[in-house]
PDB file of C-alpha atoms and ligand atoms in Angstrom:
ATOM      1  CA  MET A 971     -38.460  30.011  57.003  1.00 39.00           C
ATOM      2  CA  PRO A 972     -38.909  26.552  54.394  1.00 43.00           C
ATOM      3  CA  SER A 973     -36.322  25.914  52.142  1.00 45.00           C
ATOM      4  CA  THR A 974     -36.776  26.433  48.335  1.00 45.00           C
ATOM      5  CA  PRO A 975     -37.848  23.146  46.897  1.00 49.00           C
ATOM      6  CA  PRO A 976     -35.116  22.085  43.950  1.00 46.00           C
ATOM      7  CA  THR A 977     -36.531  22.739  40.596  1.00 50.00           C
ATOM      8  CA  PRO A 978     -37.974  19.717  39.316  1.00 56.00           C
ATOM      9  CA  SER A 979     -36.312  18.256  36.387  1.00 66.00           C
ATOM     10  CA  LEU A 980     -37.224  19.236  33.157  1.00 81.00           C
ATOM     11  CA  PHE A 981     -36.874  15.892  31.722  1.00 95.00           C
ATOM     12  CA  LYS A 982     -37.059  12.079  33.274  1.00 96.00           C
ATOM     13  CA  ARG A 983     -34.163  11.400  30.856  1.00 98.00           C
ATOM     14  CA  LEU A 984     -31.906  13.022  28.014  1.00 98.00           C
ATOM     15  CA  LEU A 985     -30.067  11.116  25.546  1.00 98.00           C
ATOM     16  CA  LEU A 986     -26.637  12.842  24.308  1.00 98.00           C
ATOM     17  CA  THR A 987     -25.322  11.391  21.474  1.00 99.00           C
ATOM     18  CA  GLY A 988     -22.055  11.922  20.400  1.00 98.00           C
ATOM     19  CA  ALA A 989     -21.423  12.583  24.012  1.00 98.00           C
ATOM     20  CA  ALA A 990     -17.290  12.117  23.472  1.00 98.00           C
ATOM     21  CA  GLY A 991     -16.910  14.791  20.601  1.00 98.00           C
ATOM     22  CA  THR A 992     -15.939  18.563  21.330  1.00 97.00           C
ATOM     23  CA  LEU A 993     -19.588  19.430  21.631  1.00 98.00           C
ATOM     24  CA  GLY A 994     -20.820  16.650  23.349  1.00 98.00           C
ATOM     25  CA  ARG A 995     -18.124  16.966  26.422  1.00 98.00           C
ATOM     26  CA  GLU A 996     -18.942  20.576  26.610  1.00 98.00           C
ATOM     27  CA  LEU A 997     -22.735  19.827  26.952  1.00 98.00           C
ATOM     28  CA  ARG A 998     -22.381  16.840  29.274  1.00 98.00           C
ATOM     29  CA  PRO A 999     -22.341  18.348  32.145  1.00 97.00           C
ATOM     30  CA  ARG A1000     -24.036  21.263  31.464  1.00 97.00           C
ATOM     31  CA  LEU A1001     -27.492  19.298  30.191  1.00 97.00           C
ATOM     32  CA  LYS A1002     -27.104  17.498  33.487  1.00 95.00           C
ATOM     33  CA  ALA A1003     -28.920  20.305  35.307  1.00 92.00           C
ATOM     34  CA  HIS A1004     -32.021  19.516  32.606  1.00 94.00           C
ATOM     35  CA  CYS A1005     -32.848  15.959  33.282  1.00 96.00           C
ATOM     36  CA  GLU A1006     -33.080  13.657  35.991  1.00 96.00           C
ATOM     37  CA  VAL A1007     -30.899  11.061  34.143  1.00 98.00           C
ATOM     38  CA  LEU A1008     -28.833  12.286  31.333  1.00 98.00           C
ATOM     39  CA  ARG A1009     -27.761   9.125  28.958  1.00 98.00           C
ATOM     40  CA  VAL A1010     -24.548   9.473  26.886  1.00 98.00           C
ATOM     41  CA  SER A1011     -23.662   8.002  24.288  1.00 98.00           C
ATOM     42  CA  ASP A1012     -20.967   7.745  21.360  1.00 98.00           C
ATOM     43  CA  ARG A1013     -18.907   5.072  19.723  1.00 97.00           C
ATOM     44  CA  LEU A1014     -15.514   6.225  21.164  1.00 97.00           C
ATOM     45  CA  ASP A1015     -15.057   6.214  25.100  1.00 97.00           C
ATOM     46  CA  LEU A1016     -17.422   7.902  27.492  1.00 98.00           C
ATOM     47  CA  GLY A1017     -15.291   7.555  30.560  1.00 97.00           C
ATOM     48  CA  ALA A1018     -16.742   6.482  33.741  1.00 97.00           C
ATOM     49  CA  ALA A1019     -20.923   7.349  34.381  1.00 98.00           C
ATOM     50  CA  ASP A1020     -21.072  10.795  37.135  1.00 96.00           C
ATOM     51  CA  ALA A1021     -23.500  11.313  39.170  1.00 96.00           C
ATOM     52  CA  GLY A1022     -27.204  11.003  37.282  1.00 96.00           C
ATOM     53  CA  GLU A1023     -25.620   9.373  34.209  1.00 98.00           C
ATOM     54  CA  GLU A1024     -26.029   6.500  32.361  1.00 98.00           C
ATOM     55  CA  THR A1025     -23.952   5.629  29.753  1.00 98.00           C
ATOM     56  CA  MET A1026     -24.452   3.407  26.473  1.00 98.00           C
ATOM     57  CA  PRO A1027     -21.633   3.021  23.854  1.00 98.00           C
ATOM     58  CA  ALA A1028     -23.313   2.895  20.121  1.00 98.00           C
ATOM     59  CA  ALA A1029     -22.638   2.902  16.598  1.00 98.00           C
ATOM     60  CA  LEU A1030     -25.346   5.051  14.703  1.00 98.00           C
ATOM     61  CA  GLU A1031     -24.832   2.729  12.054  1.00 98.00           C
ATOM     62  CA  ASP A1032     -26.308  -0.262  14.094  1.00 98.00           C
ATOM     63  CA  ALA A1033     -29.875  -0.020  14.160  1.00 98.00           C
ATOM     64  CA  GLY A1034     -30.576  -2.433  16.636  1.00 98.00           C
ATOM     65  CA  ALA A1035     -28.282  -0.350  19.299  1.00 98.00           C
ATOM     66  CA  VAL A1036     -29.930   2.723  18.472  1.00 98.00           C
ATOM     67  CA  LEU A1037     -33.355   1.337  18.972  1.00 98.00           C
ATOM     68  CA  ALA A1038     -32.113   0.010  22.698  1.00 98.00           C
ATOM     69  CA  LEU A1039     -30.251   3.896  23.208  1.00 98.00           C
ATOM     70  CA  LEU A1040     -33.974   5.417  23.087  1.00 98.00           C
ATOM     71  CA  ASP A1041     -35.332   3.022  25.171  1.00 98.00           C
ATOM     72  CA  GLY A1042     -36.829   4.934  27.828  1.00 98.00           C
ATOM     73  CA  VAL A1043     -35.943   8.300  26.450  1.00 98.00           C
ATOM     74  CA  ASP A1044     -38.166  11.676  26.860  1.00 97.00           C
ATOM     75  CA  ALA A1045     -36.164  13.862  24.242  1.00 98.00           C
ATOM     76  CA  VAL A1046     -33.056  13.651  21.930  1.00 98.00           C
ATOM     77  CA  VAL A1047     -30.146  16.127  21.589  1.00 98.00           C
ATOM     78  CA  HIS A1048     -28.441  14.577  18.567  1.00 99.00           C
ATOM     79  CA  LEU A1049     -24.554  15.021  17.824  1.00 99.00           C
ATOM     80  CA  GLY A1050     -23.108  11.913  16.966  1.00 98.00           C
ATOM     81  CA  GLY A1051     -21.831  11.328  13.369  1.00 98.00           C
ATOM     82  CA  VAL A1052     -19.133  12.740  11.243  1.00 98.00           C
ATOM     83  CA  SER A1053     -18.655  16.159  12.093  1.00 98.00           C
ATOM     84  CA  VAL A1054     -16.114  17.361   9.019  1.00 98.00           C
ATOM     85  CA  GLU A1055     -16.089  17.420   5.531  1.00 98.00           C
ATOM     86  CA  GLY A1056     -14.426  13.921   4.173  1.00 98.00           C
ATOM     87  CA  PRO A1057     -14.764  11.302   1.982  1.00 98.00           C
ATOM     88  CA  PHE A1058     -18.362   9.839   1.305  1.00 98.00           C
ATOM     89  CA  GLU A1059     -18.435   6.413   2.596  1.00 98.00           C
ATOM     90  CA  PRO A1060     -17.752   7.513   6.401  1.00 98.00           C
ATOM     91  CA  ILE A1061     -20.520  10.172   5.863  1.00 98.00           C
ATOM     92  CA  LEU A1062     -23.043   7.892   4.456  1.00 98.00           C
ATOM     93  CA  GLN A1063     -22.966   5.779   7.478  1.00 98.00           C
ATOM     94  CA  ALA A1064     -22.963   7.890  10.229  1.00 98.00           C
ATOM     95  CA  ASN A1065     -24.720  11.012   9.251  1.00 98.00           C
ATOM     96  CA  ILE A1066     -27.493   9.176   6.379  1.00 98.00           C
ATOM     97  CA  VAL A1067     -28.136   5.998   7.449  1.00 98.00           C
ATOM     98  CA  GLY A1068     -27.642   6.533  10.999  1.00 98.00           C
ATOM     99  CA  VAL A1069     -30.119   9.696  11.071  1.00 99.00           C
ATOM    100  CA  TYR A1070     -32.240   7.027   9.508  1.00 99.00           C
ATOM    101  CA  HIS A1071     -31.642   5.105  12.543  1.00 98.00           C
ATOM    102  CA  LEU A1072     -32.396   7.387  15.033  1.00 99.00           C
ATOM    103  CA  TYR A1073     -35.511   8.609  14.072  1.00 99.00           C
ATOM    104  CA  GLU A1074     -36.787   5.101  13.361  1.00 98.00           C
ATOM    105  CA  ALA A1075     -36.019   4.253  16.817  1.00 98.00           C
ATOM    106  CA  ALA A1076     -37.467   7.437  18.183  1.00 98.00           C
ATOM    107  CA  ARG A1077     -40.546   6.276  16.095  1.00 98.00           C
ATOM    108  CA  LYS A1078     -40.803   2.857  17.658  1.00 98.00           C
ATOM    109  CA  GLN A1079     -40.268   4.382  21.093  1.00 98.00           C
ATOM    110  CA  ARG A1080     -42.472   7.241  20.973  1.00 98.00           C
ATOM    111  CA  VAL A1081     -39.626  10.140  21.390  1.00 98.00           C
ATOM    112  CA  ARG A1082     -41.456  13.356  20.717  1.00 96.00           C
ATOM    113  CA  ARG A1083     -38.667  15.780  20.273  1.00 98.00           C
ATOM    114  CA  ILE A1084     -35.292  15.838  18.855  1.00 98.00           C
ATOM    115  CA  VAL A1085     -32.568  18.438  18.641  1.00 98.00           C
ATOM    116  CA  PHE A1086     -30.553  17.560  15.533  1.00 99.00           C
ATOM    117  CA  ALA A1087     -26.745  19.243  14.928  1.00 99.00           C
ATOM    118  CA  SER A1088     -27.122  19.722  11.465  1.00 99.00           C
ATOM    119  CA  SER A1089     -24.622  22.367  10.235  1.00 99.00           C
ATOM    120  CA  ASN A1090     -24.064  25.790   8.641  1.00 99.00           C
ATOM    121  CA  HIS A1091     -22.556  23.798   6.069  1.00 99.00           C
ATOM    122  CA  VAL A1092     -25.827  22.898   4.048  1.00 99.00           C
ATOM    123  CA  THR A1093     -25.741  26.490   2.997  1.00 99.00           C
ATOM    124  CA  GLY A1094     -21.671  27.229   3.012  1.00 98.00           C
ATOM    125  CA  PHE A1095     -21.940  27.771  -1.006  1.00 98.00           C
ATOM    126  CA  TYR A1096     -23.901  31.128  -0.263  1.00 98.00           C
ATOM    127  CA  ARG A1097     -21.144  33.815  -0.677  1.00 98.00           C
ATOM    128  CA  GLN A1098     -19.832  35.981   2.677  1.00 98.00           C
ATOM    129  CA  ASP A1099     -21.610  39.160   1.205  1.00 97.00           C
ATOM    130  CA  GLU A1100     -25.052  37.380   1.535  1.00 98.00           C
ATOM    131  CA  VAL A1101     -27.320  37.478   4.563  1.00 98.00           C
ATOM    132  CA  ILE A1102     -30.084  34.619   4.385  1.00 98.00           C
ATOM    133  CA  ASP A1103     -32.477  33.195   6.487  1.00 98.00           C
ATOM    134  CA  ALA A1104     -33.993  29.758   6.905  1.00 98.00           C
ATOM    135  CA  ARG A1105     -36.240  29.833   4.104  1.00 98.00           C
ATOM    136  CA  ALA A1106     -33.176  30.353   1.688  1.00 98.00           C
ATOM    137  CA  PRO A1107     -32.608  27.239  -0.818  1.00 98.00           C
ATOM    138  CA  LEU A1108     -30.067  25.023   0.732  1.00 98.00           C
ATOM    139  CA  ARG A1109     -26.312  25.328  -0.859  1.00 98.00           C
ATOM    140  CA  PRO A1110     -24.341  22.668   0.796  1.00 98.00           C
ATOM    141  CA  ASP A1111     -20.502  23.337   0.492  1.00 98.00           C
ATOM    142  CA  GLY A1112     -19.865  19.204   0.720  1.00 98.00           C
ATOM    143  CA  TYR A1113     -20.785  15.712   1.290  1.00 98.00           C
ATOM    144  CA  TYR A1114     -20.788  16.687   4.819  1.00 98.00           C
ATOM    145  CA  GLY A1115     -23.372  19.732   4.283  1.00 98.00           C
ATOM    146  CA  VAL A1116     -25.281  17.379   1.757  1.00 98.00           C
ATOM    147  CA  SER A1117     -25.468  14.608   4.804  1.00 99.00           C
ATOM    148  CA  LYS A1118     -27.081  17.483   7.365  1.00 99.00           C
ATOM    149  CA  ALA A1119     -29.310  18.902   4.559  1.00 99.00           C
ATOM    150  CA  PHE A1120     -30.616  14.716   4.161  1.00 99.00           C
ATOM    151  CA  GLY A1121     -31.060  15.004   8.359  1.00 99.00           C
ATOM    152  CA  GLU A1122     -33.084  18.200   8.459  1.00 99.00           C
ATOM    153  CA  ASN A1123     -34.904  16.738   5.276  1.00 98.00           C
ATOM    154  CA  LEU A1124     -35.753  13.342   7.565  1.00 99.00           C
ATOM    155  CA  ALA A1125     -36.975  15.670  10.382  1.00 99.00           C
ATOM    156  CA  GLN A1126     -39.247  17.481   8.131  1.00 99.00           C
ATOM    157  CA  PHE A1127     -40.929  14.593   6.997  1.00 99.00           C
ATOM    158  CA  TYR A1128     -40.834  12.448  10.696  1.00 99.00           C
ATOM    159  CA  PHE A1129     -42.485  15.640  12.023  1.00 98.00           C
ATOM    160  CA  ASP A1130     -45.254  15.761   8.775  1.00 98.00           C
ATOM    161  CA  ARG A1131     -45.351  11.740   8.904  1.00 98.00           C
ATOM    162  CA  HIS A1132     -45.385  10.669  12.589  1.00 98.00           C
ATOM    163  CA  GLY A1133     -45.472  14.120  14.301  1.00 98.00           C
ATOM    164  CA  ILE A1134     -42.043  14.039  15.826  1.00 98.00           C
ATOM    165  CA  GLU A1135     -40.881  17.339  16.504  1.00 98.00           C
ATOM    166  CA  THR A1136     -37.130  18.684  15.641  1.00 98.00           C
ATOM    167  CA  VAL A1137     -35.231  21.861  15.698  1.00 98.00           C
ATOM    168  CA  SER A1138     -32.458  21.720  13.206  1.00 99.00           C
ATOM    169  CA  LEU A1139     -29.389  23.464  14.638  1.00 99.00           C
ATOM    170  CA  ARG A1140     -26.968  24.877  11.738  1.00 99.00           C
ATOM    171  CA  ILE A1141     -24.028  25.494  14.077  1.00 99.00           C
ATOM    172  CA  GLY A1142     -21.504  27.737  13.030  1.00 99.00           C
ATOM    173  CA  SER A1143     -18.317  27.583  14.591  1.00 99.00           C
ATOM    174  CA  ALA A1144     -18.511  26.461  18.230  1.00 98.00           C
ATOM    175  CA  LEU A1145     -14.687  26.865  19.803  1.00 98.00           C
ATOM    176  CA  PRO A1146     -13.593  28.311  22.867  1.00 98.00           C
ATOM    177  CA  GLU A1147     -12.949  31.419  20.602  1.00 98.00           C
ATOM    178  CA  PRO A1148     -13.034  32.339  17.003  1.00 98.00           C
ATOM    179  CA  LYS A1149      -9.980  31.007  15.232  1.00 96.00           C
ATOM    180  CA  ASP A1150      -9.654  33.716  11.850  1.00 97.00           C
ATOM    181  CA  ARG A1151     -11.990  36.484  10.557  1.00 97.00           C
ATOM    182  CA  ARG A1152     -14.585  33.887   8.757  1.00 98.00           C
ATOM    183  CA  MET A1153     -15.372  32.776  12.866  1.00 98.00           C
ATOM    184  CA  LEU A1154     -16.450  36.483  13.809  1.00 98.00           C
ATOM    185  CA  ALA A1155     -19.722  35.563  11.906  1.00 98.00           C
ATOM    186  CA  THR A1156     -20.117  32.012  12.141  1.00 99.00           C
ATOM    187  CA  TRP A1157     -18.815  31.787  16.231  1.00 99.00           C
ATOM    188  CA  LEU A1158     -20.845  29.871  18.521  1.00 99.00           C
ATOM    189  CA  SER A1159     -19.592  30.336  22.346  1.00 98.00           C
ATOM    190  CA  PHE A1160     -20.261  26.898  24.338  1.00 98.00           C
ATOM    191  CA  GLY A1161     -22.575  29.639  26.659  1.00 98.00           C
ATOM    192  CA  ASP A1162     -24.578  30.287  23.766  1.00 98.00           C
ATOM    193  CA  LEU A1163     -24.356  26.752  22.274  1.00 98.00           C
ATOM    194  CA  GLU A1164     -26.302  25.375  25.761  1.00 98.00           C
ATOM    195  CA  ARG A1165     -28.913  28.241  26.073  1.00 98.00           C
ATOM    196  CA  LEU A1166     -29.653  27.429  22.410  1.00 98.00           C
ATOM    197  CA  VAL A1167     -30.170  23.443  22.834  1.00 98.00           C
ATOM    198  CA  VAL A1168     -31.822  24.202  26.045  1.00 97.00           C
ATOM    199  CA  ALA A1169     -34.278  26.705  24.764  1.00 97.00           C
ATOM    200  CA  SER A1170     -34.992  24.050  21.763  1.00 98.00           C
ATOM    201  CA  LEU A1171     -35.599  21.179  23.889  1.00 97.00           C
ATOM    202  CA  THR A1172     -38.134  23.598  25.743  1.00 96.00           C
ATOM    203  CA  ALA A1173     -39.791  25.885  23.666  1.00 97.00           C
ATOM    204  CA  PRO A1174     -43.531  24.621  23.414  1.00 95.00           C
ATOM    205  CA  VAL A1175     -44.382  23.770  20.263  1.00 97.00           C
ATOM    206  CA  VAL A1176     -41.363  23.589  17.441  1.00 98.00           C
ATOM    207  CA  GLY A1177     -42.909  20.957  14.866  1.00 98.00           C
ATOM    208  CA  HIS A1178     -39.524  21.277  12.576  1.00 98.00           C
ATOM    209  CA  SER A1179     -37.720  24.370  13.542  1.00 98.00           C
ATOM    210  CA  VAL A1180     -34.345  25.456  11.667  1.00 99.00           C
ATOM    211  CA  VAL A1181     -32.358  28.017  13.589  1.00 99.00           C
ATOM    212  CA  TYR A1182     -28.728  29.294  12.792  1.00 99.00           C
ATOM    213  CA  GLY A1183     -26.398  28.452  16.215  1.00 99.00           C
ATOM    214  CA  MET A1184     -24.509  31.518  16.611  1.00 98.00           C
ATOM    215  CA  SER A1185     -23.733  34.143  19.499  1.00 99.00           C
ATOM    216  CA  ASP A1186     -24.672  37.449  18.857  1.00 98.00           C
ATOM    217  CA  ASN A1187     -21.955  38.477  16.415  1.00 98.00           C
ATOM    218  CA  ALA A1188     -21.833  42.183  15.094  1.00 98.00           C
ATOM    219  CA  THR A1189     -20.948  40.506  11.749  1.00 98.00           C
ATOM    220  CA  ARG A1190     -23.662  38.269  10.485  1.00 98.00           C
ATOM    221  CA  TRP A1191     -24.672  36.023   7.643  1.00 98.00           C
ATOM    222  CA  TRP A1192     -27.676  34.558   9.046  1.00 98.00           C
ATOM    223  CA  ASP A1193     -30.962  36.094   9.837  1.00 98.00           C
ATOM    224  CA  ASN A1194     -32.859  34.297  12.676  1.00 98.00           C
ATOM    225  CA  ARG A1195     -36.395  35.471  12.051  1.00 98.00           C
ATOM    226  CA  CYS A1196     -37.819  32.807  11.428  1.00 98.00           C
ATOM    227  CA  ALA A1197     -36.756  31.098  15.039  1.00 98.00           C
ATOM    228  CA  HIS A1198     -38.014  33.775  17.430  1.00 98.00           C
ATOM    229  CA  HIS A1199     -40.561  30.986  18.811  1.00 98.00           C
ATOM    230  CA  ILE A1200     -37.641  29.359  19.848  1.00 98.00           C
ATOM    231  CA  GLY A1201     -36.776  32.151  22.384  1.00 98.00           C
ATOM    232  CA  TYR A1202     -33.120  31.692  21.768  1.00 98.00           C
ATOM    233  CA  ARG A1203     -31.116  34.374  23.540  1.00 98.00           C
ATOM    234  CA  PRO A1204     -27.243  34.560  22.883  1.00 98.00           C
ATOM    235  CA  GLN A1205     -25.395  36.302  25.179  1.00 98.00           C
ATOM    236  CA  ASP A1206     -22.072  36.238  23.473  1.00 98.00           C
ATOM    237  CA  SER A1207     -20.386  38.118  21.016  1.00 98.00           C
ATOM    238  CA  SER A1208     -17.325  37.486  18.925  1.00 98.00           C
ATOM    239  CA  GLU A1209     -16.974  41.569  18.820  1.00 98.00           C
ATOM    240  CA  ARG A1210     -14.237  41.043  21.322  1.00 98.00           C
ATOM    241  CA  PHE A1211     -12.101  38.374  19.739  1.00 98.00           C
ATOM    242  CA  ARG A1212     -12.140  41.160  16.419  1.00 98.00           C
ATOM    243  CA  ALA A1213      -8.533  42.576  16.970  1.00 98.00           C
ATOM    244  CA  ALA A1214      -7.127  39.327  17.292  1.00 97.00           C
ATOM    245  CA  ALA A1215      -8.855  37.714  14.464  1.00 97.00           C
ATOM    246  CA  GLN A1216      -8.139  40.975  12.129  1.00 96.00           C
ATOM    247  CA  ALA A1217      -4.006  40.708  13.243  1.00 96.00           C
ATOM    248  CA  ARG A1218      -3.904  36.952  12.312  1.00 95.00           C
ATOM    249  CA  GLN A1219      -5.060  37.936   8.978  1.00 94.00           C
ATOM    250  CA  PRO A1220      -4.091  41.002   8.084  1.00 94.00           C
ATOM    251  CA  THR A1221      -5.260  40.797   4.531  1.00 93.00           C
ATOM    252  CA  LEU A1222      -7.967  38.620   2.324  1.00 94.00           C
ATOM    253  CA  ASP A1223      -8.006  37.517  -0.967  1.00 95.00           C
ATOM    254  CA  ALA A1224     -11.450  38.434  -2.162  1.00 92.00           C
ATOM    255  CA  ASP A1225     -11.254  35.873  -4.809  1.00 95.00           C
ATOM    256  CA  ASP A1226     -10.152  32.994  -2.966  1.00 97.00           C
ATOM    257  CA  PRO A1227     -13.206  30.746  -2.522  1.00 97.00           C
ATOM    258  CA  VAL A1228     -12.322  30.193   1.112  1.00 97.00           C
ATOM    259  CA  THR A1229     -13.100  33.822   1.605  1.00 97.00           C
ATOM    260  CA  ARG A1230     -15.553  34.239  -1.020  1.00 98.00           C
ATOM    261  CA  TYR A1231     -18.022  31.673   0.646  1.00 98.00           C
ATOM    262  CA  GLN A1232     -20.012  31.569   3.826  1.00 98.00           C
ATOM    263  CA  GLY A1233     -18.369  27.872   4.077  1.00 98.00           C
ATOM    264  CA  GLY A1234     -15.052  28.770   4.169  1.00 98.00           C
ATOM    265  CA  ALA A1235     -12.421  26.155   3.573  1.00 98.00           C
ATOM    266  CA  PHE A1236     -15.096  23.573   3.489  1.00 98.00           C
ATOM    267  CA  VAL A1237     -15.882  24.543  -0.132  1.00 98.00           C
ATOM    268  CA  THR A1238     -12.777  23.649  -1.437  1.00 98.00           C
ATOM    269  CA  ARG A1239     -12.083  20.352   0.405  1.00 97.00           C
ATOM    270  CA  GLY A1240     -12.106  16.919  -1.899  1.00 96.00           C
ATOM    271  CA  PRO A1241     -12.083  15.140  -4.336  1.00 94.00           C
ATOM    272  CA  TYR A1242     -11.055  12.512  -2.163  1.00 95.00           C
ATOM    273  CA  GLU A1243      -9.703  10.177  -5.179  1.00 90.00           C
TER     274      GLU A1243
HETATM  275  C1  15L B1228     -18.795  22.466  11.520  1.00 84.89           C
HETATM  276  O1  15L B1228     -20.245  21.686  10.695  1.00 84.89           O
HETATM  277  C2  15L B1228     -17.619  21.447  12.208  1.00 84.89           C
HETATM  278  O2  15L B1228     -18.586  20.447  12.651  1.00 84.89           O
HETATM  279  C3  15L B1228     -16.822  22.056  12.892  1.00 84.89           C
HETATM  280  O3  15L B1228     -15.494  21.571  12.751  1.00 84.89           O
HETATM  281  C4  15L B1228     -16.488  23.428  12.155  1.00 84.89           C
HETATM  282  O4  15L B1228     -15.847  23.370  11.225  1.00 84.89           O
HETATM  283  C5  15L B1228     -17.942  24.635  11.623  1.00 84.89           C
HETATM  284  O5  15L B1228     -18.737  24.011  10.999  1.00 84.89           O
HETATM  285  C6  15L B1228     -17.656  26.070  10.729  1.00 84.89           C
HETATM  286  O6  15L B1228     -17.728  26.231   9.751  1.00 84.89           O
HETATM  287  O7  15L B1228     -16.447  26.671  11.467  1.00 84.89           O
END
């Protein structure tokens, strides 16, 4: 009997930025199945290149380095940058200047699709008793959320002006398990993160699409009705962690902004001086 030929890789060369971060380390081995070569990049130590990988350290603030990073790349999964709320200057450099360098490099190197790690914090000032979809006006809950809103706007502009497609992933809480009651709504398992990224890379037509990155949780504040064309089907749910999360937080103060708003603790961070 003839042996089944291996599934051809979808991409010749895929770039993963932020590969040394928490989500980057999760996606790095998982994305290798979807490309012939995975180019991994970060400003931090990437370790040795594994089979099927090439390492290219780069700082997003360095336009020349980012241009070289996108040379010969079919598509990008952009996780790089600051991933939490904090003072403005580092966020400005990595998330605003850095994402501009990324899109300019994509234009010059003719990269056609980017999966952009945005964040639920672009809408963190909606209340936890509201359900929103991707058409809701943005309500960032800090400089970090503002920087991700900039990234989404830039993605829209580069699609309208240059035809570069992006899926902006408003990632919830991508952790091994939900740590508190808020995360029963925001949790995204690592398996579902992989499914979401792969669906975003492979959906035939995305233009600039926005999708909330959450698992199939029973409690939900986000409605992905505008993103059905991506074909993301979450397979995990936070429900099995509910009892533990409730035991950890038996009572909640409804007047506390951390409880009231979807962004949780991010909404109270700062000012920084
Ligand atoms: C994020 O955007 C952060 O990167 C992550 O550290 C979590 O805090 C997450 O949001 C969240 O909202 O739980």
